[in-house]
Amino acid sequence: MNSRSIHLLLLLNILVFTAYGQASKSYYGKVLNQSNQQAIAGATLALPQGLSPVASDTLGFFYIKQLPTGEYTVQLSAIGFRSKKVKIKVSAEQLNLGSFYLEPSQEMLQTVEIYGRKEKSYSNAKSFLGSKTETNLRDLPQSVSFATKELIADQGLMRVGEIVKNFSGVNQFTVYDDLSIRGFRVNGGSSTQLVNGMRSTTGFWKQPLANYLERVEVLKGPSSALFGNASPGGVINRVTKKPLDETKRSLSFGIGSFNNFRALADFTGPITKDKTLLYRLNIGYEDAQSFRDLQFDKNVVLAPSFSFIPTENTRLNFDIVYNDSRSRLDRGQSVFANGDLHSTPISLSMNTTGDYLNEQTYMVTTSLNHNFSKNLSFNASYIKTGYAEDLNEHRSSNAYAVDGNGKEIQNQVARQVFLRKRKRFMDNLSAYFNYQIETGKLQHKIILGYDYAQEVLPVGGSQLTANGFRNKDNTGSISKYDPKKKDLYKLDDKGNPVPNVSNFDLTDRLKSQQLQDISKYFYTSTIVAPTYYNLNAFYLQEQVSYGALQVLLGMRYESYKDITGYKTDKETNVYQHKFLPRIGAVYTVNPQINVYGTYVQGYNPQTASAIANPNAGGPFDPLESDMTEFGVKSAWLNGKLQITTGIYQINQKNSLFPSPTVDNPDLLVQIGKERSKGIEFDVHGQILPNWSIIASYAYNDAQILDSKNQYEVNRQKPNAPHNTANIWTRYTLKHGQLNGLGIGLGANYVDKRNISLEQNQSIPGFTLVNAALYYTVGKVQIQANLNNITNKTHWIGGYDYIRLFPGTPRNFLFTLGYTF
């Protein structure tokens, strides 16, 4: 860490302790769990005199200002506890109102996240992601990064890929639903992205929208012991908004750069007077153009959610998220073959006017929580995901055009056309018992569970492909050009082979992007091979607490079945079995500081379905990984500001690498080893009640240690920057004539990255500066976001210099919101 970083940390500490001194002048009290004396975060104290409710922080403290002296009876409530009325006595001589105790209700045992979150801050004290039980993040022996809906709204974000800039060790790999976590790739086409802790899948091409999300969180490192096959870098979990037992309604409308328009609605509350039936409805509409040529995105999102509470021991949730998306598929920017990144504008794309990508995605989730007794509960959740794709695109052939001698033409890119339709369906069922018991001084949380998942790409998927070069008689096409056999090809007046699909001329993009007659191309038809896999898994986990020490022990047995040659006369069942251990420990040094350590293992099958290539060869052994991580989690300013620091090393073996032959150009071999190690630092929360902050720094050394391709060995992996950092802070004025005025300011730094190790290509690092203004008058909020203020030209990722993904130049978003 350099001297500048140290100075910034010292300044942050000064601000923290200065704010602590200011905040201590409030009336304050503490809310505790009656059964174990532990602090309760997020408890709500409903105040009289028409004052807004206050909520307890992560250490259980709440603070009250501007309440006249006297004695009051107020309502105290918290999710998972029985509400009750308590008396508080406010006097000028006594700032400490004392401790208040709540009795746990049956909801304390829930392990499916089915309760709406009432807190309104950048902080989130608890999660179900890391242990499948409601656990304080400080008590989880693994690193978790998150962004709440408040942060997402303040930054004016609409997509998950934009949100991850706030997470240490996470960055975009491309503009698609495609990320890198600690140097390992994670994307929506795999099962390593979760929705409410359940396995889901998307179409890869589009980032999930965020208007229906409560928060986005990342569990770092292998998580196979919890969720089955997963990336060693971590998993992304999207937590949807849940119904609340109080009526809240909001509307917002936004307009911005590049003809961007969005309209969002969020309604929630009880349907019945006894609050046994609750609802929430999120609606989103987006119609946005882009700084990229011919790109647009139109989305309609409907996300209803219902909670049914027939008794105090049973709760049932039902959620639907439906997204209809109309767009074009952006395959990136191409530059001249000399490698000059500025030889073409960042707006340049390979598309033509007639291209389109239409997608429909739905996720249907049902969750049940039932309590048999104070100590025993049963939880089950089922999610069904459906995805349909209809694609028509012109794109590069991942190569430059060639002349009659087979040499690259510097200013022309070879193109191809894809016409494709396919569908994908995924089911995931998770059921488990949760049992809590005390044996002497030991407290136990025991989970015994079963998971089932299956993914099917059904019959009917197919693709038409037009590429290569026209034959001499102009009656068909030849996939590759051989300058030694010119007499087989149709040649132009310069002696160059005539492509089946016209080349893209980088010096005349308007002509290349005009509407094309796709009926004039010669196509080959291929089947999108149907695939099927399922898994059955049993797991046992125990969280043991003894004083200041907490230990987490877990074991999962998983049986993975893949059918090669699915729906053909060559169907073959391929099985893989795996035991996956997990161990971690957390020690509470003092009320502010916890230290933790963990060791976990992971795996990912490499069967035909998993690698989506039936011609790859094999069978292959699964990817195997392990991680060791140590760190410190601390809470300051009465728990309002949380700081996490961790160091880690991840090892992975059995990686696949291309080994094409004349008979099989898709053949893969299995010899690879990879290692990622680094350090991460995260800060989030409040310095003052009206001053919020989130910041992070990550150093990641992600290298390929063993590969068939020697140029890859000991090189930093593609799209894995060594250094990333971010900061975002919001300050709101609470008094005077400017009451309700807020300002947000932030910056993001991403280091230089490799994109193609084979061609020794890289993209430069960048720093972006963003700002926002907020003004709230009663129920109306006006918001203006200005991003990339310095108009920095940058690239967020890429595969090579033909497929670069530039970041957005300077842009604005103006939002008008109304809450009622």
Coordinates of C-alpha atoms in Angstrom, one line a residue, residues 18-524:
T18 CA -15.0 13.2 14.6
A19 CA -18.4 12.0 13.5
Y20 CA -18.6 9.7 16.5
G21 CA -18.2 12.6 18.8
Q22 CA -20.9 14.5 17.1
A23 CA -23.4 11.6 17.0
S24 CA -23.0 10.8 20.8
K25 CA -25.1 13.8 21.7
S26 CA -28.4 12.1 20.7
Y27 CA -30.7 10.2 23.1
Y28 CA -29.8 6.6 22.6
G29 CA -30.8 3.1 23.6
K30 CA -30.0 -0.5 22.7
V31 CA -32.2 -3.3 21.5
L32 CA -31.3 -6.9 22.5
N33 CA -32.4 -10.4 21.9
Q34 CA -34.1 -11.6 25.0
S35 CA -32.9 -15.2 24.6
N36 CA -29.2 -14.7 24.0
Q37 CA -28.6 -11.0 24.9
Q38 CA -27.2 -10.3 21.4
A39 CA -27.8 -7.0 19.6
I40 CA -30.7 -6.7 17.1
A41 CA -30.0 -4.7 14.0
G42 CA -32.8 -3.1 12.1
A43 CA -35.3 -2.9 15.0
T44 CA -37.8 -0.1 14.4
L45 CA -38.9 2.3 17.1
A46 CA -42.1 4.1 16.1
L47 CA -42.0 7.6 17.7
P48 CA -44.9 9.9 18.6
Q49 CA -45.3 13.5 17.7
G50 CA -45.4 12.6 14.0
L51 CA -41.7 11.9 13.9
S52 CA -40.2 9.4 11.6
P53 CA -39.3 6.0 13.0
V54 CA -35.7 5.2 14.0
A55 CA -33.9 1.9 13.4
S56 CA -31.2 0.2 15.4
D57 CA -27.8 -0.1 13.8
T58 CA -25.6 -3.2 13.5
L59 CA -24.7 -3.1 17.2
G60 CA -28.3 -2.7 18.3
F61 CA -28.1 1.0 19.1
F62 CA -30.8 3.6 18.1
Y63 CA -30.6 7.4 18.3
I64 CA -33.4 9.9 18.8
K65 CA -33.2 13.7 18.1
Q66 CA -35.7 16.5 18.6
L67 CA -38.0 14.7 21.0
P68 CA -39.3 16.9 23.8
T69 CA -38.7 15.7 27.4
G70 CA -41.3 13.5 28.9
E71 CA -42.5 9.9 29.1
Y72 CA -43.7 8.1 26.0
T73 CA -45.2 4.7 25.1
V74 CA -43.8 3.6 21.7
Q75 CA -44.0 0.5 19.5
L76 CA -40.8 -1.6 19.2
S77 CA -40.6 -4.2 16.4
A78 CA -38.0 -6.2 14.4
I79 CA -38.2 -8.9 11.8
G80 CA -38.0 -12.3 13.5
F81 CA -39.2 -10.9 16.9
R82 CA -42.5 -10.3 18.6
S83 CA -43.4 -6.6 18.6
K84 CA -44.2 -4.9 21.9
K85 CA -44.9 -1.5 23.4
V86 CA -42.2 0.0 25.6
K87 CA -41.9 3.1 27.7
I88 CA -39.1 5.6 27.2
K89 CA -38.4 8.6 29.5
V90 CA -36.6 11.5 27.8
S91 CA -34.9 14.0 30.0
A92 CA -32.1 16.5 29.6
E93 CA -30.0 14.8 32.3
Q94 CA -30.2 11.3 30.9
L95 CA -29.1 10.7 27.3
N96 CA -29.0 6.9 27.7
L97 CA -32.5 5.5 27.5
G98 CA -31.4 2.0 28.5
S99 CA -31.7 -1.4 27.0
F100 CA -34.9 -2.9 25.5
Y101 CA -35.5 -6.7 24.9
L102 CA -37.5 -8.4 22.2
E103 CA -38.6 -12.0 22.3
P104 CA -37.7 -14.1 19.2
S105 CA -40.7 -15.3 17.2
Q106 CA -40.9 -18.3 15.0
E107 CA -39.4 -16.2 12.2
M108 CA -36.0 -16.2 13.8
L109 CA -35.4 -19.7 12.3
Q110 CA -36.2 -18.8 8.7
T111 CA -33.5 -19.7 6.3
V112 CA -35.2 -18.5 3.1
E113 CA -35.1 -14.8 2.6
I114 CA -38.8 -13.9 2.5
Y115 CA -38.9 -10.7 4.5
G116 CA -38.8 -7.2 3.1
R117 CA -36.0 -5.0 4.3
K118 CA -37.1 -1.7 5.9
E119 CA -33.7 -0.2 6.5
K120 CA -32.7 2.7 4.2
S121 CA -29.0 3.0 4.0
Y122 CA -25.8 1.7 2.2
S123 CA -25.4 -0.8 5.0
N124 CA -26.8 -4.3 5.3
A125 CA -26.1 -6.1 8.5
K126 CA -27.3 -9.6 7.7
S127 CA -27.4 -12.1 4.8
F128 CA -28.6 -15.6 4.0
L129 CA -26.0 -16.1 1.2
G130 CA -23.0 -17.3 3.2
S131 CA -24.6 -19.9 5.5
K132 CA -28.2 -20.4 4.4
T133 CA -29.3 -19.0 7.7
E134 CA -29.8 -15.4 8.7
T135 CA -26.3 -14.5 9.8
N136 CA -24.7 -11.2 10.7
L137 CA -22.1 -10.5 8.0
R138 CA -19.6 -9.8 10.8
D139 CA -20.1 -13.4 12.0
L140 CA -19.6 -15.0 8.6
P141 CA -16.1 -16.5 8.0
Q142 CA -16.0 -15.4 4.3
S143 CA -15.9 -12.1 2.4
V144 CA -19.2 -10.7 1.1
S145 CA -19.6 -7.4 -0.9
F146 CA -23.0 -5.9 -1.5
A147 CA -24.9 -2.9 -2.8
T148 CA -28.3 -2.0 -1.4
K149 CA -31.2 -0.5 -3.4
E150 CA -30.4 2.9 -1.8
L151 CA -26.9 2.9 -3.3
I152 CA -28.2 1.7 -6.6
A153 CA -30.8 4.5 -6.7
D154 CA -28.3 7.2 -5.6
Q155 CA -25.9 6.2 -8.4
G156 CA -28.8 6.1 -11.0
L157 CA -27.9 2.5 -12.0
M158 CA -30.2 0.1 -13.9
R159 CA -28.0 -3.0 -14.5
V160 CA -26.1 -5.4 -12.4
G161 CA -22.9 -5.1 -14.5
E162 CA -22.9 -1.4 -13.6
I163 CA -23.4 -2.1 -9.9
V164 CA -20.3 -4.3 -9.5
K165 CA -18.0 -1.3 -9.7
N166 CA -18.7 -0.9 -6.0
F167 CA -17.3 -4.3 -5.1
S168 CA -13.7 -5.1 -4.3
G169 CA -12.2 -7.7 -6.6
V170 CA -15.1 -7.6 -9.1
N171 CA -15.1 -6.1 -12.5
Q172 CA -16.8 -6.4 -15.9
F173 CA -15.3 -8.9 -18.3
T174 CA -17.4 -7.6 -21.2
V175 CA -20.6 -5.6 -21.6
Y176 CA -22.7 -8.8 -21.3
D177 CA -23.8 -10.6 -18.2
D178 CA -20.2 -11.4 -17.8
L179 CA -18.0 -10.6 -14.8
S180 CA -14.6 -11.4 -13.3
I181 CA -14.4 -12.1 -9.6
R182 CA -10.9 -12.4 -8.1
G183 CA -9.7 -13.2 -11.6
F184 CA -12.2 -15.9 -12.4
R185 CA -14.9 -15.5 -15.0
V186 CA -18.6 -15.7 -13.9
N187 CA -21.4 -15.2 -16.4
G188 CA -25.2 -15.5 -16.7
G189 CA -25.0 -18.4 -19.1
S190 CA -23.8 -20.6 -16.2
S191 CA -25.4 -21.5 -12.9
T192 CA -23.1 -19.4 -10.8
Q193 CA -25.5 -16.5 -10.6
L194 CA -28.2 -16.8 -8.0
V195 CA -31.6 -15.3 -7.4
N196 CA -32.6 -15.2 -3.7
G197 CA -29.9 -17.8 -3.1
M198 CA -31.3 -20.2 -5.8
R199 CA -29.6 -21.3 -9.0
S200 CA -30.8 -19.4 -12.1
T201 CA -29.6 -18.7 -15.6
T202 CA -29.9 -16.0 -18.2
G203 CA -29.1 -15.6 -21.9
F204 CA -25.6 -14.1 -21.2
W205 CA -26.0 -11.3 -23.7
K206 CA -27.9 -8.8 -21.5
Q207 CA -27.1 -7.7 -17.9
P208 CA -30.0 -8.3 -15.5
L209 CA -32.0 -5.2 -14.7
A210 CA -31.9 -3.9 -11.1
N211 CA -35.2 -2.0 -10.6
Y212 CA -36.8 -5.0 -8.8
L213 CA -33.8 -5.8 -6.6
E214 CA -33.4 -5.2 -2.9
R215 CA -29.7 -5.6 -3.2
V216 CA -26.9 -7.3 -5.1
E217 CA -24.3 -9.3 -3.2
V218 CA -21.2 -11.3 -3.9
L219 CA -19.9 -14.2 -1.9
K220 CA -16.2 -14.4 -2.6
G221 CA -14.4 -17.6 -3.3
P222 CA -15.6 -21.2 -4.0
S223 CA -19.1 -21.7 -2.7
S224 CA -19.8 -25.2 -4.0
A225 CA -20.3 -26.5 -0.5
L226 CA -23.4 -24.3 -0.4
F227 CA -24.7 -24.2 -3.9
G228 CA -23.0 -26.9 -5.9
N229 CA -20.9 -26.4 -9.0
A230 CA -19.7 -22.8 -9.1
S231 CA -16.9 -20.5 -10.1
P232 CA -13.9 -20.4 -7.7
G233 CA -14.0 -16.6 -7.8
G234 CA -17.4 -16.4 -6.2
V235 CA -21.2 -16.2 -6.9
I236 CA -23.5 -13.2 -7.6
N237 CA -26.8 -13.2 -5.7
R238 CA -29.7 -11.0 -6.7
V239 CA -32.1 -10.5 -3.9
T240 CA -35.5 -9.4 -5.1
K241 CA -37.7 -6.9 -3.2
K242 CA -40.2 -8.5 -0.8
P243 CA -43.6 -7.4 0.5
L244 CA -43.7 -5.1 3.5
D245 CA -46.4 -5.0 6.2
E246 CA -46.7 -1.2 5.7
T247 CA -48.0 0.7 2.7
K248 CA -45.4 2.3 0.5
R249 CA -45.7 3.5 -3.0
S250 CA -43.2 5.2 -5.3
L251 CA -42.9 6.4 -8.9
S252 CA -39.9 7.6 -10.8
F253 CA -39.2 8.9 -14.3
G254 CA -35.8 9.4 -15.8
I255 CA -34.4 10.9 -19.0
G256 CA -30.8 10.9 -19.9
S257 CA -28.1 10.9 -22.5
F258 CA -28.5 9.0 -25.8
N259 CA -32.3 9.3 -25.7
N260 CA -32.6 7.3 -22.5
F261 CA -36.0 7.1 -20.9
R262 CA -37.1 5.0 -18.0
A263 CA -40.3 4.7 -15.8
L264 CA -40.3 2.7 -12.6
A265 CA -43.0 1.9 -10.0
D266 CA -42.7 0.2 -6.6
F267 CA -45.9 -0.6 -4.6
T268 CA -46.1 -2.6 -1.4
G269 CA -48.3 -3.1 1.6
P270 CA -50.9 -5.4 3.2
I271 CA -53.9 -6.7 1.2
T272 CA -55.9 -7.7 4.2
K273 CA -56.5 -5.8 7.4
D274 CA -55.0 -8.5 9.6
K275 CA -51.8 -8.3 7.4
T276 CA -51.9 -12.1 6.7
L277 CA -51.6 -11.3 3.0
L278 CA -49.0 -8.8 1.7
Y279 CA -48.0 -7.8 -1.8
R280 CA -45.3 -6.0 -3.7
L281 CA -45.3 -4.9 -7.3
N282 CA -42.4 -3.6 -9.2
I283 CA -42.8 -2.3 -12.8
G284 CA -40.1 -1.1 -15.1
Y285 CA -40.0 0.3 -18.6
E286 CA -36.9 1.4 -20.4
D287 CA -36.3 2.7 -23.9
A288 CA -32.7 3.6 -24.3
Q289 CA -30.4 4.3 -27.3
S290 CA -26.7 4.2 -26.9
F291 CA -23.4 6.0 -27.8
R292 CA -22.7 2.8 -29.8
D293 CA -23.8 2.8 -33.4
L294 CA -27.3 1.1 -34.0
Q295 CA -27.5 -0.1 -30.4
F296 CA -30.7 0.2 -28.4
D297 CA -32.4 -1.5 -25.5
K298 CA -36.1 -1.7 -24.8
N299 CA -37.2 -3.5 -21.7
V300 CA -40.5 -4.2 -19.9
V301 CA -40.2 -5.7 -16.4
L302 CA -43.1 -7.0 -14.3
A303 CA -42.2 -8.3 -10.8
P304 CA -45.1 -9.1 -8.5
S305 CA -44.5 -10.7 -5.1
F306 CA -46.9 -12.0 -2.5
S307 CA -46.5 -13.1 1.1
F308 CA -49.2 -15.2 2.9
I309 CA -49.0 -15.6 6.7
P310 CA -51.8 -18.0 7.6
T311 CA -50.4 -18.5 11.2
E312 CA -47.5 -17.2 13.2
N313 CA -45.7 -20.4 12.4
T314 CA -46.1 -20.5 8.7
R315 CA -45.2 -18.1 5.9
L316 CA -45.4 -18.6 2.1
N317 CA -43.9 -16.3 -0.5
F318 CA -44.6 -16.3 -4.3
D319 CA -42.5 -14.2 -6.7
I320 CA -42.4 -13.6 -10.4
V321 CA -39.9 -11.6 -12.5
Y322 CA -40.7 -11.3 -16.2
N323 CA -38.6 -9.3 -18.6
D324 CA -39.3 -8.8 -22.3
S325 CA -36.2 -7.3 -24.0
R326 CA -35.8 -6.0 -27.5
S327 CA -32.4 -4.9 -28.6
R328 CA -29.4 -5.5 -30.9
L329 CA -26.5 -7.7 -29.9
D330 CA -23.3 -5.6 -29.6
R331 CA -20.2 -7.6 -30.6
G332 CA -17.8 -4.8 -29.8
Q333 CA -15.6 -2.2 -31.5
S334 CA -13.0 -3.2 -34.0
V335 CA -9.8 -1.2 -34.7
F336 CA -7.3 -1.3 -37.5
A337 CA -5.0 -4.3 -37.7
N338 CA -2.1 -2.2 -36.6
G339 CA -3.5 -2.2 -33.1
D340 CA -4.2 1.5 -32.7
L341 CA -7.0 1.7 -30.2
H342 CA -7.9 5.2 -31.4
S343 CA -8.0 4.3 -35.1
T344 CA -11.7 4.0 -35.0
P345 CA -14.3 5.8 -32.8
I346 CA -15.6 4.0 -29.8
S347 CA -19.1 4.2 -31.2
L348 CA -18.3 1.8 -34.1
S349 CA -20.1 -1.5 -34.2
M350 CA -20.4 -4.3 -36.7
N351 CA -24.2 -4.2 -36.8
T352 CA -26.6 -3.4 -39.7
T353 CA -30.0 -1.8 -39.5
G354 CA -31.9 -5.1 -39.8
D355 CA -30.2 -6.9 -36.9
Y356 CA -32.1 -7.7 -33.7
L357 CA -32.0 -9.6 -30.5
N358 CA -35.3 -10.4 -28.8
E359 CA -35.3 -12.2 -25.4
Q360 CA -37.9 -13.2 -22.9
T361 CA -36.9 -14.3 -19.4
Y362 CA -39.1 -15.3 -16.5
M363 CA -38.3 -16.5 -12.9
V364 CA -41.0 -18.0 -10.7
T365 CA -40.1 -18.6 -7.1
T366 CA -42.1 -20.2 -4.3
S367 CA -40.7 -20.2 -0.7
L368 CA -42.0 -21.8 2.4
N369 CA -41.0 -21.3 6.1
H370 CA -42.7 -23.4 8.7
N371 CA -41.8 -23.7 12.4
F372 CA -42.6 -26.9 14.2
S373 CA -41.3 -25.5 17.5
K374 CA -39.1 -22.8 19.0
N375 CA -36.0 -24.7 17.9
L376 CA -37.0 -26.6 14.8
S377 CA -38.1 -25.2 11.4
F378 CA -38.5 -26.4 7.8
N379 CA -37.7 -24.3 4.8
A380 CA -38.2 -25.0 1.1
S381 CA -37.8 -23.0 -2.0
Y382 CA -38.3 -23.7 -5.7
I383 CA -37.4 -21.5 -8.7
K384 CA -38.3 -22.1 -12.3
T385 CA -36.3 -20.1 -14.9
G386 CA -37.2 -19.8 -18.6
Y387 CA -35.3 -18.1 -21.3
A388 CA -36.0 -17.7 -25.1
E389 CA -33.7 -16.1 -27.7
D390 CA -34.4 -14.9 -31.2
L391 CA -31.3 -13.5 -32.8
N392 CA -30.4 -12.0 -36.2
E393 CA -27.0 -10.4 -36.4
H394 CA -24.1 -9.2 -38.5
R395 CA -20.9 -9.6 -36.6
S396 CA -17.1 -10.0 -37.1
S397 CA -15.7 -13.3 -38.0
N398 CA -13.0 -12.6 -35.3
A399 CA -10.5 -11.9 -38.1
Y400 CA -9.5 -9.3 -40.5
A401 CA -10.3 -9.6 -44.2
V402 CA -7.6 -11.0 -46.5
D403 CA -6.4 -10.1 -50.0
G404 CA -5.6 -12.5 -52.8
N405 CA -2.2 -13.4 -51.2
G406 CA -3.8 -14.2 -47.9
K407 CA -2.5 -11.1 -46.2
E408 CA -4.6 -9.0 -43.8
I409 CA -6.3 -5.9 -45.1
Q410 CA -5.6 -3.4 -42.4
N411 CA -8.9 -1.5 -42.6
Q412 CA -11.4 -4.3 -43.2
V413 CA -12.9 -6.8 -40.9
A414 CA -14.3 -10.1 -42.1
R415 CA -18.0 -10.5 -41.2
Q416 CA -20.5 -13.3 -40.7
V417 CA -24.2 -13.6 -40.0
F418 CA -26.0 -15.6 -37.4
L419 CA -29.7 -16.4 -37.4
R420 CA -30.5 -18.3 -34.2
K421 CA -33.4 -19.4 -32.1
R422 CA -33.1 -21.4 -28.8
K423 CA -34.6 -21.8 -25.4
R424 CA -33.3 -22.8 -22.0
F425 CA -35.1 -23.9 -18.8
M426 CA -33.7 -24.4 -15.3
D427 CA -35.3 -25.8 -12.1
N428 CA -33.9 -25.7 -8.6
L429 CA -35.5 -27.1 -5.5
S430 CA -33.9 -26.6 -2.1
A431 CA -35.3 -28.0 1.1
Y432 CA -33.7 -28.1 4.6
F433 CA -34.3 -28.4 8.3
N434 CA -32.9 -25.8 10.7
Y435 CA -32.4 -26.9 14.3
Q436 CA -31.1 -24.7 17.2
I437 CA -30.0 -26.1 20.5
E438 CA -27.8 -25.3 23.5
T439 CA -25.5 -27.9 25.1
G440 CA -24.0 -26.3 28.1
K441 CA -22.1 -23.2 27.0
L442 CA -22.3 -24.2 23.3
Q443 CA -25.0 -22.8 21.0
H444 CA -25.7 -24.8 17.8
K445 CA -27.3 -24.0 14.5
I446 CA -27.6 -27.2 12.5
I447 CA -28.9 -27.4 8.9
L448 CA -29.7 -30.7 7.1
G449 CA -30.7 -30.2 3.5
Y450 CA -31.3 -31.5 0.0
D451 CA -30.8 -29.7 -3.3
Y452 CA -32.1 -30.7 -6.7
A453 CA -31.4 -28.8 -10.0
Q454 CA -31.7 -29.5 -13.6
E455 CA -31.1 -27.5 -16.8
V456 CA -32.5 -28.4 -20.2
L457 CA -31.8 -26.9 -23.6
P458 CA -34.7 -28.5 -25.5
V459 CA -35.0 -29.8 -29.0
G460 CA -35.7 -27.0 -31.6
G461 CA -32.7 -24.8 -31.2
S462 CA -31.0 -24.1 -34.5
Q463 CA -28.8 -21.6 -36.3
L464 CA -28.1 -20.4 -39.8
T465 CA -24.6 -19.2 -40.4
A466 CA -23.3 -17.3 -43.3
N467 CA -19.5 -16.8 -43.5
G468 CA -16.4 -17.6 -45.5
F469 CA -15.9 -16.9 -49.2
R470 CA -17.9 -17.4 -52.4
N471 CA -16.9 -20.2 -54.7
K472 CA -15.9 -19.7 -58.3
D473 CA -19.4 -20.3 -59.7
N474 CA -21.1 -18.2 -57.0
T475 CA -23.3 -21.1 -56.0
G476 CA -22.1 -21.6 -52.5
S477 CA -19.4 -20.7 -50.0
I478 CA -16.0 -22.1 -48.8
S479 CA -15.3 -21.5 -45.1
K480 CA -11.5 -20.7 -45.4
Y481 CA -9.4 -19.0 -48.1
D482 CA -6.4 -20.8 -49.4
P483 CA -4.2 -18.5 -51.7
K484 CA -2.7 -21.6 -53.2
K485 CA -6.1 -22.6 -54.6
K486 CA -7.3 -19.3 -56.0
D487 CA -9.1 -21.0 -58.9
L488 CA -11.7 -22.3 -56.4
Y489 CA -12.9 -18.8 -55.3
K490 CA -14.7 -16.0 -56.9
L491 CA -12.3 -13.0 -57.1
D492 CA -13.0 -9.3 -57.5
D493 CA -11.3 -6.9 -60.0
K494 CA -8.3 -6.6 -57.6
G495 CA -7.8 -10.3 -57.3
N496 CA -9.1 -10.6 -53.8
P497 CA -11.6 -13.3 -52.7
V498 CA -15.2 -12.2 -52.6
P499 CA -16.6 -12.8 -49.1
N500 CA -20.0 -14.5 -48.6
V501 CA -20.9 -11.6 -46.3
S502 CA -19.4 -8.3 -47.3
N503 CA -16.4 -7.1 -45.2
F504 CA -16.8 -4.3 -42.8
D505 CA -14.9 -1.3 -44.1
L506 CA -13.6 0.6 -41.1
T507 CA -13.1 3.7 -43.2
D508 CA -16.7 3.7 -44.5
R509 CA -18.8 2.5 -41.6
L510 CA -22.1 4.1 -42.9
K511 CA -22.0 1.9 -46.0
S512 CA -21.2 -1.2 -44.0
Q513 CA -24.0 -0.6 -41.5
Q514 CA -26.8 0.0 -44.0
L515 CA -29.6 -2.5 -44.4
Q516 CA -28.4 -5.8 -46.0
D517 CA -30.4 -8.3 -48.1
I518 CA -29.7 -11.4 -46.0
S519 CA -31.5 -13.6 -48.6
K520 CA -28.4 -13.2 -50.8
Y521 CA -26.1 -15.0 -48.4
F522 CA -25.2 -18.7 -48.6
Y523 CA -26.0 -20.4 -45.3
T524 CA -25.1 -23.5 -43.5

